[in-house]
CSV table of N, CA and C in Angstrom, one decimal:
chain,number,residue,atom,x,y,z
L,1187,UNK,N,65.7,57.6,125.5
L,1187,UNK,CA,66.4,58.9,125.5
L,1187,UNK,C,67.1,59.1,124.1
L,1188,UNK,N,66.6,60.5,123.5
L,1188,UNK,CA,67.8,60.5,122.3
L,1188,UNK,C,68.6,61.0,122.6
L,1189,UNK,N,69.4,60.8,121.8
L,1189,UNK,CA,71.6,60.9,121.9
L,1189,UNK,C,72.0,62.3,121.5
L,1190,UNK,N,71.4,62.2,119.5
L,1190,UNK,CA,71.4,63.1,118.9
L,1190,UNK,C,70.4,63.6,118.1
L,1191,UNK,N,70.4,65.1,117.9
L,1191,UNK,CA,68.9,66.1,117.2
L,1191,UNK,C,70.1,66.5,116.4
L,1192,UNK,N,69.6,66.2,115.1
L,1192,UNK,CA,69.9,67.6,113.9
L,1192,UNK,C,69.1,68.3,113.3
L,1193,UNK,N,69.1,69.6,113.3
L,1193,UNK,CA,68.0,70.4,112.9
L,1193,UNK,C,68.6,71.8,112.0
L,1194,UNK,N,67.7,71.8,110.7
L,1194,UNK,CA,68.0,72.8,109.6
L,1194,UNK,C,67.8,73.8,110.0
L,1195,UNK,N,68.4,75.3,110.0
L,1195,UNK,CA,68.1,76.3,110.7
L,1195,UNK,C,68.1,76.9,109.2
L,1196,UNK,N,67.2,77.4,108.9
L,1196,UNK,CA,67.0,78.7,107.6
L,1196,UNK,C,65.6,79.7,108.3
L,1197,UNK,N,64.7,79.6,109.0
L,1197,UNK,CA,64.1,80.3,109.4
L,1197,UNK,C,64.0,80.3,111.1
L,1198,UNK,N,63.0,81.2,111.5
L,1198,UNK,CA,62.5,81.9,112.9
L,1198,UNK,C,62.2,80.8,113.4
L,1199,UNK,N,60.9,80.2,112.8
L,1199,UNK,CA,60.3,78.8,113.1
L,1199,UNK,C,61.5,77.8,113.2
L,1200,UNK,N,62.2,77.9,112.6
L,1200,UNK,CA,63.3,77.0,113.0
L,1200,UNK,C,64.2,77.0,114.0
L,1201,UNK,N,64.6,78.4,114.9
L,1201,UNK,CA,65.2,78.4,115.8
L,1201,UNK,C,63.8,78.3,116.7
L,1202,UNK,N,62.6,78.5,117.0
L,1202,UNK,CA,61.7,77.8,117.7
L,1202,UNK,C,61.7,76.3,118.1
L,1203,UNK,N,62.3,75.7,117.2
L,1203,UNK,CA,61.8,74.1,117.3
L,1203,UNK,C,63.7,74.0,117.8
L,1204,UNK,N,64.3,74.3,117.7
L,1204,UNK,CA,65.1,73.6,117.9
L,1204,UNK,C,65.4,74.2,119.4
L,1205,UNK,N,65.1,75.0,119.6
L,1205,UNK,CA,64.8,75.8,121.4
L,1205,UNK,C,64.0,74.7,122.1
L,1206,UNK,N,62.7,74.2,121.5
L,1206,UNK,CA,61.9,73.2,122.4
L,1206,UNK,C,62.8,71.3,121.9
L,1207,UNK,N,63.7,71.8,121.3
L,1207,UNK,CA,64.4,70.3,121.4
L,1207,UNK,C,65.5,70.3,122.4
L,1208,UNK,N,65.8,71.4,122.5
L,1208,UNK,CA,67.2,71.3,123.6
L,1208,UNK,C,66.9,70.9,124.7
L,1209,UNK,N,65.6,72.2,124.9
L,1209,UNK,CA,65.3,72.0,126.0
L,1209,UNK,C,64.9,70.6,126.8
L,1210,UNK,N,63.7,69.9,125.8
L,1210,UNK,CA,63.3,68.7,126.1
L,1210,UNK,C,64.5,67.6,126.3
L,1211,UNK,N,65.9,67.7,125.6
L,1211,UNK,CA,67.2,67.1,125.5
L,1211,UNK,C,67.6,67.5,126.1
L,1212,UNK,N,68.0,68.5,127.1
L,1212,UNK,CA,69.0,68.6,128.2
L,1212,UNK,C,68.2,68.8,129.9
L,1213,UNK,N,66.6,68.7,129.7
L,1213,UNK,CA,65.2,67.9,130.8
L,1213,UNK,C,65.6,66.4,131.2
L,1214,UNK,N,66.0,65.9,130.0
L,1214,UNK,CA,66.3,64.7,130.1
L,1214,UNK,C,67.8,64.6,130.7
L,1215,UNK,N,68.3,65.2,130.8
L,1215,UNK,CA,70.0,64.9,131.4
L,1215,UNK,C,69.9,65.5,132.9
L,1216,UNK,N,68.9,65.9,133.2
L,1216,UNK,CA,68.4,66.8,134.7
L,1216,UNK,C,69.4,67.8,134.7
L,1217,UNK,N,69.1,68.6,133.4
L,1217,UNK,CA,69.5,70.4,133.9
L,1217,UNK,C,68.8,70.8,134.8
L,1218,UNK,N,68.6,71.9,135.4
L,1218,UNK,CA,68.0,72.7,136.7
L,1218,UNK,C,66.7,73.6,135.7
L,1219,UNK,N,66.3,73.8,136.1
L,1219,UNK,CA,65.0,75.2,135.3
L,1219,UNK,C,66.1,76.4,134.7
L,1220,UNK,N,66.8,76.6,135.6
L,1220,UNK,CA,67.1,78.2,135.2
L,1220,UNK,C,68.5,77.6,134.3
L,1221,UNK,N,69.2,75.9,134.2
L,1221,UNK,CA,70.1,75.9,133.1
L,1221,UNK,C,69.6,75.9,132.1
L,1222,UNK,N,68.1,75.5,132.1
L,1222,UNK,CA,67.6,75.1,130.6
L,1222,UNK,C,67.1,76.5,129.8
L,1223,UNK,N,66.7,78.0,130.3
L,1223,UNK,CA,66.7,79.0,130.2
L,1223,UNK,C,68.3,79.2,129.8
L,1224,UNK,N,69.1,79.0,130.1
L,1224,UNK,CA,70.9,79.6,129.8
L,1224,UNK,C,71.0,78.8,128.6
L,1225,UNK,N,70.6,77.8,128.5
L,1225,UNK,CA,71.1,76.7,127.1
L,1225,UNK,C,70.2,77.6,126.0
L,1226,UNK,N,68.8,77.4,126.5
L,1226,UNK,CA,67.8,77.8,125.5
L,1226,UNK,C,68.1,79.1,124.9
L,1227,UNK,N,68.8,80.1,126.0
L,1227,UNK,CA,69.7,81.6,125.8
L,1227,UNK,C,70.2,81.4,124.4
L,1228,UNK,N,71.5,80.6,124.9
L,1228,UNK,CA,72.5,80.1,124.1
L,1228,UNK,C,72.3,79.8,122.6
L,1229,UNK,N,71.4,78.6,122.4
L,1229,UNK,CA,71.0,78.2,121.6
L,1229,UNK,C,70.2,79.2,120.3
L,1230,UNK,N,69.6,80.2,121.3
L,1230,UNK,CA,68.9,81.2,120.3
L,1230,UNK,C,69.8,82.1,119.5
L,1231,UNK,N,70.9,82.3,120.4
L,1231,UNK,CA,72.0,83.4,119.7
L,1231,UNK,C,72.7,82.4,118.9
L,1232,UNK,N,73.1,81.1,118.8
L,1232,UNK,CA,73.7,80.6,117.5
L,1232,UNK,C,72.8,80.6,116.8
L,1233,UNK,N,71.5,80.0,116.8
L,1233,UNK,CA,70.5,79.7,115.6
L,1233,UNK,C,70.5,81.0,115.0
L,1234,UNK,N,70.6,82.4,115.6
L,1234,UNK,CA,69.9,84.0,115.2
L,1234,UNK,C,70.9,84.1,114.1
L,1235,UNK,N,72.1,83.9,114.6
L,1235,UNK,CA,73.3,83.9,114.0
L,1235,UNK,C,73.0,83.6,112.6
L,1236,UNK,N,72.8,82.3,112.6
L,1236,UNK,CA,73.4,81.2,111.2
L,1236,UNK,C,72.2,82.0,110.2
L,1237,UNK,N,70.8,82.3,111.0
L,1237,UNK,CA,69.3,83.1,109.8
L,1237,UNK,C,70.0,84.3,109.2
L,1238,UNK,N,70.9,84.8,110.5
L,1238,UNK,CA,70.8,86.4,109.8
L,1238,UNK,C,72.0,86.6,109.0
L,1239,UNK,N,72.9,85.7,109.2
L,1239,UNK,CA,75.0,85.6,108.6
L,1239,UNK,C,75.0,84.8,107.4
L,1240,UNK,N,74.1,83.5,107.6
L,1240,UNK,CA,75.0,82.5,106.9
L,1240,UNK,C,73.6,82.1,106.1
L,1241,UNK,N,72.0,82.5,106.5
L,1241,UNK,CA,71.2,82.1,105.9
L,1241,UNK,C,70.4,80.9,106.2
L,1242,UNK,N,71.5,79.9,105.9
L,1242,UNK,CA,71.3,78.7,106.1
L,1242,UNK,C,72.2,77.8,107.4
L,1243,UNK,N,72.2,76.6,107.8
L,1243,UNK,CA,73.1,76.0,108.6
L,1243,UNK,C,72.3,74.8,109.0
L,1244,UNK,N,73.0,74.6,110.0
L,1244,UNK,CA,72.2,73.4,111.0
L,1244,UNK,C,72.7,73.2,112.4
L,1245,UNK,N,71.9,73.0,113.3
L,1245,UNK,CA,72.2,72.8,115.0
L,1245,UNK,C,72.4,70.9,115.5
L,1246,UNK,N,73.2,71.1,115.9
L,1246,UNK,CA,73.0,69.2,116.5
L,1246,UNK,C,73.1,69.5,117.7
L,1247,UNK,N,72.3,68.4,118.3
L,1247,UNK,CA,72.4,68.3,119.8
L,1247,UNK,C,72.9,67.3,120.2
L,1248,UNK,N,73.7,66.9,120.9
L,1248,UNK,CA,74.0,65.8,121.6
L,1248,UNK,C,74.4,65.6,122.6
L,1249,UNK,N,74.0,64.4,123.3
L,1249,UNK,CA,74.5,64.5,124.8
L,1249,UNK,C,76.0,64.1,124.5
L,1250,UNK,N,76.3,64.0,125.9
L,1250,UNK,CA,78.0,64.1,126.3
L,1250,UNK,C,77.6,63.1,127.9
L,1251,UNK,N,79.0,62.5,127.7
L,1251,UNK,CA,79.3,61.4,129.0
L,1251,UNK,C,80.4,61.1,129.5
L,1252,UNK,N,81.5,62.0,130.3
L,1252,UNK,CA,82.9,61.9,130.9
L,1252,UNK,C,82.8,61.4,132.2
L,1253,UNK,N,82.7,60.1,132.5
L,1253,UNK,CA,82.8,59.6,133.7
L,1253,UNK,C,81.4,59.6,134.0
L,1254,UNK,N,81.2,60.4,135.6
L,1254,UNK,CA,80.0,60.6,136.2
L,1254,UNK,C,79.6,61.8,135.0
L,1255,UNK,N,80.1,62.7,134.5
L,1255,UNK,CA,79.9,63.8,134.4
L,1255,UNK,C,78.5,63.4,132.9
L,1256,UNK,N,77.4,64.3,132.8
L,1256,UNK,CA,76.5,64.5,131.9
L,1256,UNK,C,76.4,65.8,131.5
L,1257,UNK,N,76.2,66.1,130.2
L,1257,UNK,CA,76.2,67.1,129.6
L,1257,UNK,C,75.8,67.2,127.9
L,1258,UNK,N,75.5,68.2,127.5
L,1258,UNK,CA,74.6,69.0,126.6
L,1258,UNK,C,76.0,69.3,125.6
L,1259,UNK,N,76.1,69.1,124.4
L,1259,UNK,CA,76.9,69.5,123.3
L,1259,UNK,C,76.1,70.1,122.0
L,1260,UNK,N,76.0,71.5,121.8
L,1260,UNK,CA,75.6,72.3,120.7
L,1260,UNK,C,76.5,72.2,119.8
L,1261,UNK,N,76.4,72.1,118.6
L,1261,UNK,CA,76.9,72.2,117.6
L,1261,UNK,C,76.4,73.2,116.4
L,1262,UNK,N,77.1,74.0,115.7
L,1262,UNK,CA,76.5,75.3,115.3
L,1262,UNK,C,77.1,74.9,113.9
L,1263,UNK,N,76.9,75.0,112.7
L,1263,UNK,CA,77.7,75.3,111.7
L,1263,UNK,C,76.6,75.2,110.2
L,1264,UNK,N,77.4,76.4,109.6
L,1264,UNK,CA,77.0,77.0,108.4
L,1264,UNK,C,77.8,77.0,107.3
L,1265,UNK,N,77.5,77.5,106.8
L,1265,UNK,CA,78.8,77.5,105.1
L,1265,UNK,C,78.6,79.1,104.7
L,1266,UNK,N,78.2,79.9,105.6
L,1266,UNK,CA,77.7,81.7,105.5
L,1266,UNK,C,79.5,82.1,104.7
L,1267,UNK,N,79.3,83.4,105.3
L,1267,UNK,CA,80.5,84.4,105.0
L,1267,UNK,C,81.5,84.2,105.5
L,1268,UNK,N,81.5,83.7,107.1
L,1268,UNK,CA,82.6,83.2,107.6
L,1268,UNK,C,83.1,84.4,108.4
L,1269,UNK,N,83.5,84.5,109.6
L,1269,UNK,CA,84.1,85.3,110.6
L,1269,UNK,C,85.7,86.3,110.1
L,1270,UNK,N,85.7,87.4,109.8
L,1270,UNK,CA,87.2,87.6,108.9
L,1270,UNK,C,88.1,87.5,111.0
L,1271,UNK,N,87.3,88.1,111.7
L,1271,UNK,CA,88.4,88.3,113.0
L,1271,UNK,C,87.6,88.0,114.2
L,1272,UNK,N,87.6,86.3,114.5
L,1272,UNK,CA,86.8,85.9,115.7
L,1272,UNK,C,87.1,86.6,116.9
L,1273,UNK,N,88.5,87.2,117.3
L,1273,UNK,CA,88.9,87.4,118.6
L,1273,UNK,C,87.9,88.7,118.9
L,1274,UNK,N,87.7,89.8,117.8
L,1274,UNK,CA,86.7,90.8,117.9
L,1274,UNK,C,85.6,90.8,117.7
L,1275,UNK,N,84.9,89.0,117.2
L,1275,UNK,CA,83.5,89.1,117.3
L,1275,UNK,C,83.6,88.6,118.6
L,1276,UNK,N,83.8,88.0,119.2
L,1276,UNK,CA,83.6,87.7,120.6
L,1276,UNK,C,84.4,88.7,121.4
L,1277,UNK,N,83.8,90.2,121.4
L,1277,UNK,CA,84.1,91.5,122.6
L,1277,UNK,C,83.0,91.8,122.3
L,1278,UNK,N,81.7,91.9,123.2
L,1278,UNK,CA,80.6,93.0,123.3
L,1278,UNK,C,80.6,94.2,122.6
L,1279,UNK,N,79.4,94.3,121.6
L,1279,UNK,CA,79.3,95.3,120.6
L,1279,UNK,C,79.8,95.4,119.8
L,1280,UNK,N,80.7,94.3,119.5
L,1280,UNK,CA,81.3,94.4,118.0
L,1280,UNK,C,80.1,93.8,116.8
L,1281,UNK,N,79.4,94.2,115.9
L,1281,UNK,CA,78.9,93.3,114.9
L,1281,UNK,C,79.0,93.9,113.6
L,1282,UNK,N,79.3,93.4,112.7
L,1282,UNK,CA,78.9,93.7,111.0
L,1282,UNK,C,77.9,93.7,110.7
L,1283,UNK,N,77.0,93.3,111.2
L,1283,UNK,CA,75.4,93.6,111.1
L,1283,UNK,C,74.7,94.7,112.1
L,1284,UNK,N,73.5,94.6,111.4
L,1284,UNK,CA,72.6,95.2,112.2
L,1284,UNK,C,72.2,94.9,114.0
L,1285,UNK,N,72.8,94.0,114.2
L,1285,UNK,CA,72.6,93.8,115.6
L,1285,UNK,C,73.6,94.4,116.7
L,1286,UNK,N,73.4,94.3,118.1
L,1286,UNK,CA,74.4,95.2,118.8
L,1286,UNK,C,75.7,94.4,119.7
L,1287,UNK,N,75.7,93.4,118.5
L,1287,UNK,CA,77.2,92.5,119.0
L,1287,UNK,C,77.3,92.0,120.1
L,1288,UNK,N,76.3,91.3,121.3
L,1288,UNK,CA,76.2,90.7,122.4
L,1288,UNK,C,76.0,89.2,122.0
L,1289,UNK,N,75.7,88.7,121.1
L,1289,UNK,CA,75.1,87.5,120.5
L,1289,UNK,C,76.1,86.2,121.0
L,1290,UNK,N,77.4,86.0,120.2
L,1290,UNK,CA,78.4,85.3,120.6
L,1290,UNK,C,79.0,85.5,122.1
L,1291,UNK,N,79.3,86.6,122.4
L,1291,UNK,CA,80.0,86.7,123.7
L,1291,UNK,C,79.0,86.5,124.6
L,1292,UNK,N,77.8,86.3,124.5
L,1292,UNK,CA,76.6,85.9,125.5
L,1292,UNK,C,76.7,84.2,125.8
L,1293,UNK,N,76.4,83.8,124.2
L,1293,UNK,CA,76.6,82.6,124.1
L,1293,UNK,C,77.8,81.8,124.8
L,1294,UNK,N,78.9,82.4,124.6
L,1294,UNK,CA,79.9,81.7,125.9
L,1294,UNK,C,80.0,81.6,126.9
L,1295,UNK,N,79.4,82.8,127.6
L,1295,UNK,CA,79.4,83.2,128.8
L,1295,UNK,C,78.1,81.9,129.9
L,1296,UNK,N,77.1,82.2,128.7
L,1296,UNK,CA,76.0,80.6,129.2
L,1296,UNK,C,76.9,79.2,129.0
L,1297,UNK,N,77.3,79.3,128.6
L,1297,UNK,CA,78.1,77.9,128.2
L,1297,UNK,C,79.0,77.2,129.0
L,1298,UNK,N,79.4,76.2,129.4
L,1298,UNK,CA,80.7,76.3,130.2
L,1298,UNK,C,82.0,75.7,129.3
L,1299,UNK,N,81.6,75.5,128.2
L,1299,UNK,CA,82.6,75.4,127.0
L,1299,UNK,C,82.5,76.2,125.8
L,1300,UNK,N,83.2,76.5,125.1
L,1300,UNK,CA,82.7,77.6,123.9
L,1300,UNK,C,84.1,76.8,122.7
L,1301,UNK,N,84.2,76.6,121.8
L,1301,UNK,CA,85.0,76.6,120.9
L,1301,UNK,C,84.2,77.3,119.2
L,1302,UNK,N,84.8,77.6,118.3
L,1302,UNK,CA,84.7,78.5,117.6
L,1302,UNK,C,85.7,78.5,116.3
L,1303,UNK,N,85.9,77.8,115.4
L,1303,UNK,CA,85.8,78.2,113.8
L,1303,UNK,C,85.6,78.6,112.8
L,1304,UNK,N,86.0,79.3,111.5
L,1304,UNK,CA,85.6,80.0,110.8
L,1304,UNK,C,86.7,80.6,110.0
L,1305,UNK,N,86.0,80.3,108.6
L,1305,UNK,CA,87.1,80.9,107.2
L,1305,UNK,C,86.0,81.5,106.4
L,1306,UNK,N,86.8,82.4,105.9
L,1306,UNK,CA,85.9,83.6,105.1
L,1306,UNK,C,85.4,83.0,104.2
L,1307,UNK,N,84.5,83.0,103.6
L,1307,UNK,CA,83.7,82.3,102.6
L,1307,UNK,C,83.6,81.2,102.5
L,1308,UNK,N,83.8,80.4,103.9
L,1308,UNK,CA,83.6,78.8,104.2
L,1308,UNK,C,82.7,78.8,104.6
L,1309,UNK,N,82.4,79.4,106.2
L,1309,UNK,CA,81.6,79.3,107.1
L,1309,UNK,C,81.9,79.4,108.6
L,1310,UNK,N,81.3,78.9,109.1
L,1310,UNK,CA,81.4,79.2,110.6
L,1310,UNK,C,81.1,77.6,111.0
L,1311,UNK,N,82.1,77.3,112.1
L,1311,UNK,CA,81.1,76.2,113.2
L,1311,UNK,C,81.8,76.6,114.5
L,1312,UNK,N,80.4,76.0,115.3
L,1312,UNK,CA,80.9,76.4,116.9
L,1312,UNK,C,80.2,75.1,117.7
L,1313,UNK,N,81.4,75.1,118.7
L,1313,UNK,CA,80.7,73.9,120.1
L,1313,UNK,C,80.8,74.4,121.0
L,1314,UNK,N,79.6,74.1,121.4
L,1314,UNK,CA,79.2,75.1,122.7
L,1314,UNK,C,78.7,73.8,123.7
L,1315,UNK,N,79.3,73.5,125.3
L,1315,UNK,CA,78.8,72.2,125.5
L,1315,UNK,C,78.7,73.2,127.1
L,1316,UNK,N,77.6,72.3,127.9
L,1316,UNK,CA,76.9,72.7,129.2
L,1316,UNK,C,76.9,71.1,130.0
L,1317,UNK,N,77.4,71.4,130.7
L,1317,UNK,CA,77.5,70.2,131.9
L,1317,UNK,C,76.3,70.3,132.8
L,1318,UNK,N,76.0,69.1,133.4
L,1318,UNK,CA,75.0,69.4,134.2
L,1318,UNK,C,75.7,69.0,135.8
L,1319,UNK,N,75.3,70.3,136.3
L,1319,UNK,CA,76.2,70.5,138.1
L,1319,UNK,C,75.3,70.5,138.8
């Protein structure tokens, strides 16, 4: 079983591969069918993120182990533009871009953890972790 996946996200093809790594990485922890659809969700709105904001980035996967508990830890982070006002990118339909601002506040909502940093011309990182129930 692997632990941890890191994977360069600069293109489409790239959030492809790292969609069939989660998935096959949180198969292995006995997600349900329809959690691995929610992760895979999840997963595509950070990767979309980091292509279309920051360019460049990287995704890690790793599992997680609290007691009995098993679970899926996403890791998101880029060195992009950086969030100027996170509390308003995470409210539906807010975006600076071309998109229609569901992306992050989706992504939490799949998640059953969300955390979220970011400085303007640093970058962004986010942990997004999914337990398996």
């Amino acid at each position: 079983m692997t632990d941890v996946v890191q994977i360069a996200i600069r293109s489409d093809s790239d959030i492809v591969m790292v969609r069939q790594q989660a998935r096959a990485l949180a198969k292995e922890l006995g997600f349900s069918a329809s959690d691995l659809t929610l992760i895979a969700t999840a997963l595509s709105e950070l990767a979309r993120n980091i292509v279309e904001y920051a360019q460049q980035g990287e995704i890690i996967l790793s599992q997680i182990k609290q007691g009995e508990l098993r679970g899926l830890v996403i890791g998101a982070r880029d060195s992009g533009p950086g969030i100027a006002d996170i509390e308003r990118a995470m409210l539906d339909g807010y975006s600076t871009g071309k998109g229609l601002g569901l992306g992050l506040p989706c992504a939490k909502r799949l998640m059953d953890e969300f955390e979220i940093t970011s400085c303007v011309g640093q970058g962004t990182t986010i942990k997004a972790t999914k337990w398996v129930h």
